[in-house]
Coordinates of C-alpha atoms and ligand atoms in Angstrom, one line a residue:
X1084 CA -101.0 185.0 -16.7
X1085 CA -98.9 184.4 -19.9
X1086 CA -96.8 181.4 -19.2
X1087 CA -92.7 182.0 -18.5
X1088 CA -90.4 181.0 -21.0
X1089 CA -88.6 178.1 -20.1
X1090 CA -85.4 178.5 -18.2
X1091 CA -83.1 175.9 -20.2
X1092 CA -84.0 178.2 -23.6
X1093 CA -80.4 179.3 -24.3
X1094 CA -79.6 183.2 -25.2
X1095 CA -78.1 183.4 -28.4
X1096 CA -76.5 186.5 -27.5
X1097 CA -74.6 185.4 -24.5
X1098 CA -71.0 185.7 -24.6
X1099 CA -69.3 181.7 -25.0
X1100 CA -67.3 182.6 -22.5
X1101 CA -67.2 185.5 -19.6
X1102 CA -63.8 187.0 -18.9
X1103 CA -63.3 188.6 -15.1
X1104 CA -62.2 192.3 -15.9
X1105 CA -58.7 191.7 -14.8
X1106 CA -58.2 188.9 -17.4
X1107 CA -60.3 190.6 -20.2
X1108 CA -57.7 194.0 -19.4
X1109 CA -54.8 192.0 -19.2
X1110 CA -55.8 189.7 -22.5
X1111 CA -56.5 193.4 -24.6
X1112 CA -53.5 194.7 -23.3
X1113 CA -51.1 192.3 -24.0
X1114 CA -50.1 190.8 -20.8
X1115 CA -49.4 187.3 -19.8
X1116 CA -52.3 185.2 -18.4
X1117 CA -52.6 182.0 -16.9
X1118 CA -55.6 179.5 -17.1
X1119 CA -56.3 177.4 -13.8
X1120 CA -58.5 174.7 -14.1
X1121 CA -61.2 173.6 -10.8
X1122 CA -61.3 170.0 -10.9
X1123 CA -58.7 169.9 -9.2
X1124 CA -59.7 172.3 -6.7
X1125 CA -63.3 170.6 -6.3
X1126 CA -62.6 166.9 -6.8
X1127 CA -59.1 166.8 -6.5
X1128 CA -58.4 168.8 -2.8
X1129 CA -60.3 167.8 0.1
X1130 CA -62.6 170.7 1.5
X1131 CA -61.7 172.8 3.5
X1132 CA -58.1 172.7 2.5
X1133 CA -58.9 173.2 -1.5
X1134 CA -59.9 176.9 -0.2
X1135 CA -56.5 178.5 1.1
X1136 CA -54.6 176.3 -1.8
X1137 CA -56.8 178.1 -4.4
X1138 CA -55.8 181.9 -3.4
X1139 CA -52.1 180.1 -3.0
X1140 CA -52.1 178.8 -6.8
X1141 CA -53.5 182.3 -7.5
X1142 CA -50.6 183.9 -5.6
X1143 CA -47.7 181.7 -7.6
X1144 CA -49.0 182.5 -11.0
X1145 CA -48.6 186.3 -10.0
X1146 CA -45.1 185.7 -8.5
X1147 CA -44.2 184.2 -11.8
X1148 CA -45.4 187.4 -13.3
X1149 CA -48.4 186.5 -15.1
X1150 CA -52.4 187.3 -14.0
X1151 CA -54.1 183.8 -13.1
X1152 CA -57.9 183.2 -14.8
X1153 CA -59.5 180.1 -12.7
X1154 CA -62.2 178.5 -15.0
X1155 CA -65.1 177.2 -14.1
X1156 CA -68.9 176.8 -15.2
X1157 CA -71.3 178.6 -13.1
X1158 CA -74.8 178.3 -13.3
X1159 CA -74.7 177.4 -17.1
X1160 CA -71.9 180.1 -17.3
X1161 CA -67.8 179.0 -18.4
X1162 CA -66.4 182.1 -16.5
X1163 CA -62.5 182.6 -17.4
X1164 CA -61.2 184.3 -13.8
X1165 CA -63.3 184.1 -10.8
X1166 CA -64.0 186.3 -7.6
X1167 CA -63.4 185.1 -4.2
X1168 CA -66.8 184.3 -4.0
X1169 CA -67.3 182.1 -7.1
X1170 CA -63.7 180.2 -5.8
X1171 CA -65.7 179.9 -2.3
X1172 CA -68.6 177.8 -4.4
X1173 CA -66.1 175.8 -6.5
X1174 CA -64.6 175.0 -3.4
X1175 CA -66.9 174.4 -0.8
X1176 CA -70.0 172.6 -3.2
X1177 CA -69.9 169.1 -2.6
X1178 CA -71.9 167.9 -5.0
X1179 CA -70.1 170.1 -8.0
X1180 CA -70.3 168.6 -10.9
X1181 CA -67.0 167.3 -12.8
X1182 CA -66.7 168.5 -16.6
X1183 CA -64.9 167.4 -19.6
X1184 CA -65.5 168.5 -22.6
X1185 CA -68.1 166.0 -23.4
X1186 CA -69.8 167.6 -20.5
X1187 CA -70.0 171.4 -21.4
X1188 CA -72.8 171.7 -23.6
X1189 CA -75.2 170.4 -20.7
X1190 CA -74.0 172.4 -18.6
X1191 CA -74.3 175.7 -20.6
X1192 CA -77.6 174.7 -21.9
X1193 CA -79.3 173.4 -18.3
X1194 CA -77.5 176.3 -16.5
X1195 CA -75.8 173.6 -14.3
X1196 CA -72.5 174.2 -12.1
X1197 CA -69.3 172.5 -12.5
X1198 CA -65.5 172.2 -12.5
X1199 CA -63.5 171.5 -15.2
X1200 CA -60.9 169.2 -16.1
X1201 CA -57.8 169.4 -18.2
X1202 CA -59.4 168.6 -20.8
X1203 CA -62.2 171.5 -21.0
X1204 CA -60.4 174.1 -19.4
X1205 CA -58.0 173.9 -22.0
X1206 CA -60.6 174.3 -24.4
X1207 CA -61.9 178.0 -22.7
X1208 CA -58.4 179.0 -22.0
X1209 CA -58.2 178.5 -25.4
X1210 CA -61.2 179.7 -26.7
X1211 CA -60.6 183.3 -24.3
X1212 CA -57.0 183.4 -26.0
X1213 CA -55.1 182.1 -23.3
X1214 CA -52.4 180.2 -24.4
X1215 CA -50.5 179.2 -20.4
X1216 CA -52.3 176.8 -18.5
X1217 CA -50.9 175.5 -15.2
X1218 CA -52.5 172.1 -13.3
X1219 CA -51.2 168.9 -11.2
X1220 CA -50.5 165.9 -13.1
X1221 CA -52.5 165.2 -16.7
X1222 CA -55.0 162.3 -17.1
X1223 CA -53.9 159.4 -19.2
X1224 CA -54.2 156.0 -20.0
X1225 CA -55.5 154.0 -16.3
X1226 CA -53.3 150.9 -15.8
X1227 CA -56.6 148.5 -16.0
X1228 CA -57.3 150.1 -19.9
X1229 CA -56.8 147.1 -21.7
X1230 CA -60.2 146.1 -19.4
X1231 CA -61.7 149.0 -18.8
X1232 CA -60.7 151.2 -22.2
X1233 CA -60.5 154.2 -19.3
X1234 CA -58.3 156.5 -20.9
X1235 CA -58.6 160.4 -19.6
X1236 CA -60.3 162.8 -22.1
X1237 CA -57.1 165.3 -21.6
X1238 CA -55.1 163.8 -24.2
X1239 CA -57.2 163.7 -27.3
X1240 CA -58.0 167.4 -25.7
X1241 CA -54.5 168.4 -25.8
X1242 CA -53.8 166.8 -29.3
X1243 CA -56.1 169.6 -30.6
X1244 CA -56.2 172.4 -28.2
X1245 CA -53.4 175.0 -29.1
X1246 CA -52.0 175.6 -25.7
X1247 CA -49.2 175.3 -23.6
X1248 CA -49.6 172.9 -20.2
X1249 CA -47.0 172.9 -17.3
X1250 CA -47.6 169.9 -15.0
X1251 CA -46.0 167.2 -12.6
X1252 CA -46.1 164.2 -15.5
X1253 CA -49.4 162.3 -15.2
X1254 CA -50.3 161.0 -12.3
X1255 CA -48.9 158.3 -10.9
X1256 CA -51.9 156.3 -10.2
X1257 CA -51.9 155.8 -14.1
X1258 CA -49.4 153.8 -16.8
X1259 CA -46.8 156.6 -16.9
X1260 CA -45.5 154.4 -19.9
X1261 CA -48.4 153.8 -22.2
X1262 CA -50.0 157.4 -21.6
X1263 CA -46.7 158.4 -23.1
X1264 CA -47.2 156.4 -26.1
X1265 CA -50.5 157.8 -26.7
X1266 CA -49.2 161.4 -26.2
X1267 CA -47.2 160.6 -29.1
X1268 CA -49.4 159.0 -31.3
X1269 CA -51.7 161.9 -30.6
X1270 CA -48.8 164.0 -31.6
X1271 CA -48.7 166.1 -28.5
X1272 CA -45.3 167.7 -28.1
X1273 CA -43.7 166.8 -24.6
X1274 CA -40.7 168.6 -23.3
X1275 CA -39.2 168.1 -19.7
X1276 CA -38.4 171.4 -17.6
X1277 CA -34.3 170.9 -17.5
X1278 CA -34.6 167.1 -17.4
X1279 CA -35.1 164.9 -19.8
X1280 CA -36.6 162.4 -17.5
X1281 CA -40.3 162.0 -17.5
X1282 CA -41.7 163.5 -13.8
X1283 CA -43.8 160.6 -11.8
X1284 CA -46.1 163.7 -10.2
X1285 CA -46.1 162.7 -6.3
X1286 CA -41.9 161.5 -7.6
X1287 CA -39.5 163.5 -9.6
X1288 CA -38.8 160.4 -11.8
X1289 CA -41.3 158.1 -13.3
X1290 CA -38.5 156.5 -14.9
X1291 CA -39.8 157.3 -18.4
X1292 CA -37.0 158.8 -20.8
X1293 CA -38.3 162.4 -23.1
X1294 CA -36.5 163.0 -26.1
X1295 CA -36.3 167.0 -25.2
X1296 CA -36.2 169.4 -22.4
X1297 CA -36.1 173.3 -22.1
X1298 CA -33.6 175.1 -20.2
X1299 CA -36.1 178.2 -19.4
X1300 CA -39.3 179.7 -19.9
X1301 CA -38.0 182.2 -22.9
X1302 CA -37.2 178.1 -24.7
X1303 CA -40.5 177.0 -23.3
X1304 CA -42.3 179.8 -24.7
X1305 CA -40.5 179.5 -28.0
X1306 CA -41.9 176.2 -28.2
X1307 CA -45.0 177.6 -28.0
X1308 CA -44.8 180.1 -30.5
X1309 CA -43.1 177.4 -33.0
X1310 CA -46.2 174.9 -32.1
X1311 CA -48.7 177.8 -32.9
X1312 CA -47.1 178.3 -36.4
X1313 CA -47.0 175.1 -37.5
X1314 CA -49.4 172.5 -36.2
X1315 CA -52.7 172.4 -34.0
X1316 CA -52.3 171.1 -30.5
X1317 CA -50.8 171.2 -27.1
X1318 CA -47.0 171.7 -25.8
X1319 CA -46.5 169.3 -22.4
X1320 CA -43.8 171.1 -19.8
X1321 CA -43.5 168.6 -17.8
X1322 CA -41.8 170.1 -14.6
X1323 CA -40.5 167.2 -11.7
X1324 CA -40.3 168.4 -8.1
X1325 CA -36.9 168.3 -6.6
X1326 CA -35.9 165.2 -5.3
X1327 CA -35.8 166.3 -1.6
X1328 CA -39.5 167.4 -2.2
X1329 CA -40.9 164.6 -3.4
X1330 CA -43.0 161.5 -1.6
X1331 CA -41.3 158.7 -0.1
X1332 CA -40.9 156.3 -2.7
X1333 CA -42.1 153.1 -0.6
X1334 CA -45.1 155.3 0.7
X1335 CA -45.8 156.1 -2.8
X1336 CA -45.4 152.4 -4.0
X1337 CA -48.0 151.3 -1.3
X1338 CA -50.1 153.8 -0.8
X1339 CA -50.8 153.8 -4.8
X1340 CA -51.3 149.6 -4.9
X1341 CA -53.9 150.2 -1.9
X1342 CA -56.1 152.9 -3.5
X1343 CA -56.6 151.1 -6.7
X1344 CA -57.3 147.8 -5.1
X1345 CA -60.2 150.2 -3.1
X1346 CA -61.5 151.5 -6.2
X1347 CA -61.8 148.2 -8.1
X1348 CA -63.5 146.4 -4.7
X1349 CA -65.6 149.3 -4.8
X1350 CA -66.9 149.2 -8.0
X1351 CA -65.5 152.4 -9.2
X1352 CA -66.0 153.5 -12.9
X1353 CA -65.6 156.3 -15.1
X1354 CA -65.0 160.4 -13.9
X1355 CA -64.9 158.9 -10.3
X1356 CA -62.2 156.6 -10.7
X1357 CA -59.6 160.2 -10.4
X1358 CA -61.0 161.8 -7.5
X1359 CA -61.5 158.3 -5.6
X1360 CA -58.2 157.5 -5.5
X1361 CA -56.7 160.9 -4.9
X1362 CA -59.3 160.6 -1.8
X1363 CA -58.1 157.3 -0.8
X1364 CA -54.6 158.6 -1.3
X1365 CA -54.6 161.7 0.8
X1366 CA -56.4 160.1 3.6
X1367 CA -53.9 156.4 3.8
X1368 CA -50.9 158.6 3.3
X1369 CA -51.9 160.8 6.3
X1370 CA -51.6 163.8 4.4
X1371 CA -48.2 163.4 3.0
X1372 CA -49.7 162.8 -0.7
X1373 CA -52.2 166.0 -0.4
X1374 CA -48.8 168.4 0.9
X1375 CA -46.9 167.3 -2.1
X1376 CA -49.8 168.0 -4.6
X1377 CA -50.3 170.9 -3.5
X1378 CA -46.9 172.0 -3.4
X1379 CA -46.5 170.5 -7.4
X1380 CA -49.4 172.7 -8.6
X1381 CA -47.5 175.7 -6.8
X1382 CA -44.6 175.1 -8.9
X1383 CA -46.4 174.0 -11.8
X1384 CA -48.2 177.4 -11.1
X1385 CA -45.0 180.0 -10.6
X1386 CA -43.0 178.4 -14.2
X1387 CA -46.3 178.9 -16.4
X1388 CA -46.2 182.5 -15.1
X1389 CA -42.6 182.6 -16.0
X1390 CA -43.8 180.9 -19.3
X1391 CA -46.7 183.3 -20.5
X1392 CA -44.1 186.2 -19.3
X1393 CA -41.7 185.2 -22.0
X1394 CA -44.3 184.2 -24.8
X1395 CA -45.6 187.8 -24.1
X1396 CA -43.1 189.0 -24.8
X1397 CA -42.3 187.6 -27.5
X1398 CA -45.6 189.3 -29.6
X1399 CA -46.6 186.0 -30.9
X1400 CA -50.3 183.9 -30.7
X1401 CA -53.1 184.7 -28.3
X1402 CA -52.1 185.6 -25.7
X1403 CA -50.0 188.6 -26.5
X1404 CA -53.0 190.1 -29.4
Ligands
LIG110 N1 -54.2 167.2 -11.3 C1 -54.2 167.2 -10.0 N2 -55.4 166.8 -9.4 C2 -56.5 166.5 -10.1 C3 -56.5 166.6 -11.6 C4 -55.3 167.0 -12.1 O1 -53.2 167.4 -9.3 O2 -57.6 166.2 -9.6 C5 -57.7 166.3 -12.4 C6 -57.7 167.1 -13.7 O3 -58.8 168.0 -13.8 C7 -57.7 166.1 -14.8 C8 -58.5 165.1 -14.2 O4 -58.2 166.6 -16.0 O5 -58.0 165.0 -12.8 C9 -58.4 163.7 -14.9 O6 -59.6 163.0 -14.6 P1 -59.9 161.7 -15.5 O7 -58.8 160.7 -15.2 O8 -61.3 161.3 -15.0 O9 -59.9 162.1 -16.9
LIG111 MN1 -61.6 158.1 -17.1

């Protein structure tokens, strides 16, 4: 019997990417598209609930006008919109692997699973010509870096991925402060969504001061376009929840000072210092932490609708060829 060809043999023919058919029609045509990443979803959410919010991120990216692309890698495969069954394995695989960009070539070349970050969905969104991407809060700079040099992958990913990001800030497990210098340094453009306060993700106000803030999406997506013209690299919308929505401060406060404590007694390093604390957080905060993520990302998810509407329609870069 001749022998099989081995199974990690890569075809050079295969696409880089694989668009659903909604996103490849709606990219052809013209129309606006959002990219969603999966880490959140798979290492961010707890199971079962990461399910239903899924289909609701879906849901606010179509209210905000625009057709939503989920990315993840799937048996070796970065797929750019997924089915209900493929957001069924992203969501319900415990042991789904978390991928930055470092990460992707494995993947594609073992044929292994895995969600992806900021950092590499940005990359595929990019790479499939979208140019919206909505998530939660951004990594950044951990507030042990000086120790631990942990600094999140996203923002040397965003200083040369020509895209546009709406989130919540950064998270506020991080140094809001420092991440912010490094944003700069890494020339990343940062706008606030009708504040020029800084959003704290779970809290409207980190307390952090922008220089600039857009009053819509039509200025937001003109941003874009100017970015595109002129200079490689990411545009930050950085979109606060209301006041009335956000966590209790003192919550916030402790529940934030317990989960790193955890994560240090633990031993915690590298891509599990994110999901370990989210965990922790979620779980101390009885809840209250995971409601208000989820409803960030679902405003986070409406505006970059509203945001790939108006670049659209404006006829310039990607996502409007
Ligand atoms: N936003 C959320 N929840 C998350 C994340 C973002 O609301 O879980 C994820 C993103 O995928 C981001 C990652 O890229 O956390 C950052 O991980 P790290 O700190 O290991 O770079
Ligand atoms: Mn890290």
């Amino acid at each position: 019997m001749p022998p099989l060809p081995p199974p990690s043999v890569p075809d050079p023919s295969a696409p880089d990417v694989v668009l659903s058919p909604e996103v490849a029609g709606a990219l052809a045509a013209g129309r606006p598209v959002v990219a969603l990443e999966s880490t959140l979803l798979a290492h961010g959410l707890p199971r079962p609930d990461n399910r239903p919010a899924a289909d609701r991120v879906e849901a606010a990216v179509r209210a905000g006008g625009a057709v939503p692309a989920t990315i993840a890698v799937l048996d070796g495969v970065p797929h750019v919109g997924l089915t209900a069954g493929q957001l069924d394995r992203v969501c319900e695989d415990p042991g789904l692997a978390k991928l930055g960009v470092r990460d992707l070539p494995v993947a594609v070349a073992l044929g292994r699973s895995g969600a992806t970050t900021v950092s590499s969905t940005a990359l595929l969104a990019a790479r499939a010509g979208i140019a919206v991407f909505a998530t939660g809060g951004l990594g950044g700079v951990h507030r042990q870096s000086a120790d631990t040099f942990d600094e999140s992958a996203d923002l040397v990913a965003l200083a040369r991925t020509p895209l546009l990001v709406v989130c919540a800030g950064v998270k506020s497990i991080l140094d809001v402060p420092a991440t912010l210098e490094r944003l700069e340094t890494l020339s990343v453009t940062v706008v606030g969504y009708r504040t020029t306060t800084f959003p704290g993700f779970y809290v409207a106000d980190s307390g952090a001061v922008l220089d600039w803030s857009v009053a819509d999406p039509q200025e937001a997506a003109a941003v874009l376009a100017a970015r595109q013209r002129l200079a490689p690299g990411a545009v930050v919308v950085a979109n606060p929840l209301p006041a009335a929505e956000e966590l209790d401060r003192s919550l916030h406060d402790r529940v934030i000072a317990d989960a790193l404590t955890a994560a240090e007694e633990a031993g915690v390093r590298g891509k599990a210092v994110t999901p370990f604390v989210l965990d922790h957080l979620h779980r101390a905060s009885g809840g209250a932490t995971l409601a208000v993520n989820v409803a960030l990302v679902l405003r986070n998810a409406e505006l970059a609708g509203r945001i790939a509407a108006a670049h659209a329609a404006l006829g310039a870069g990607p996502s409007s060829r």
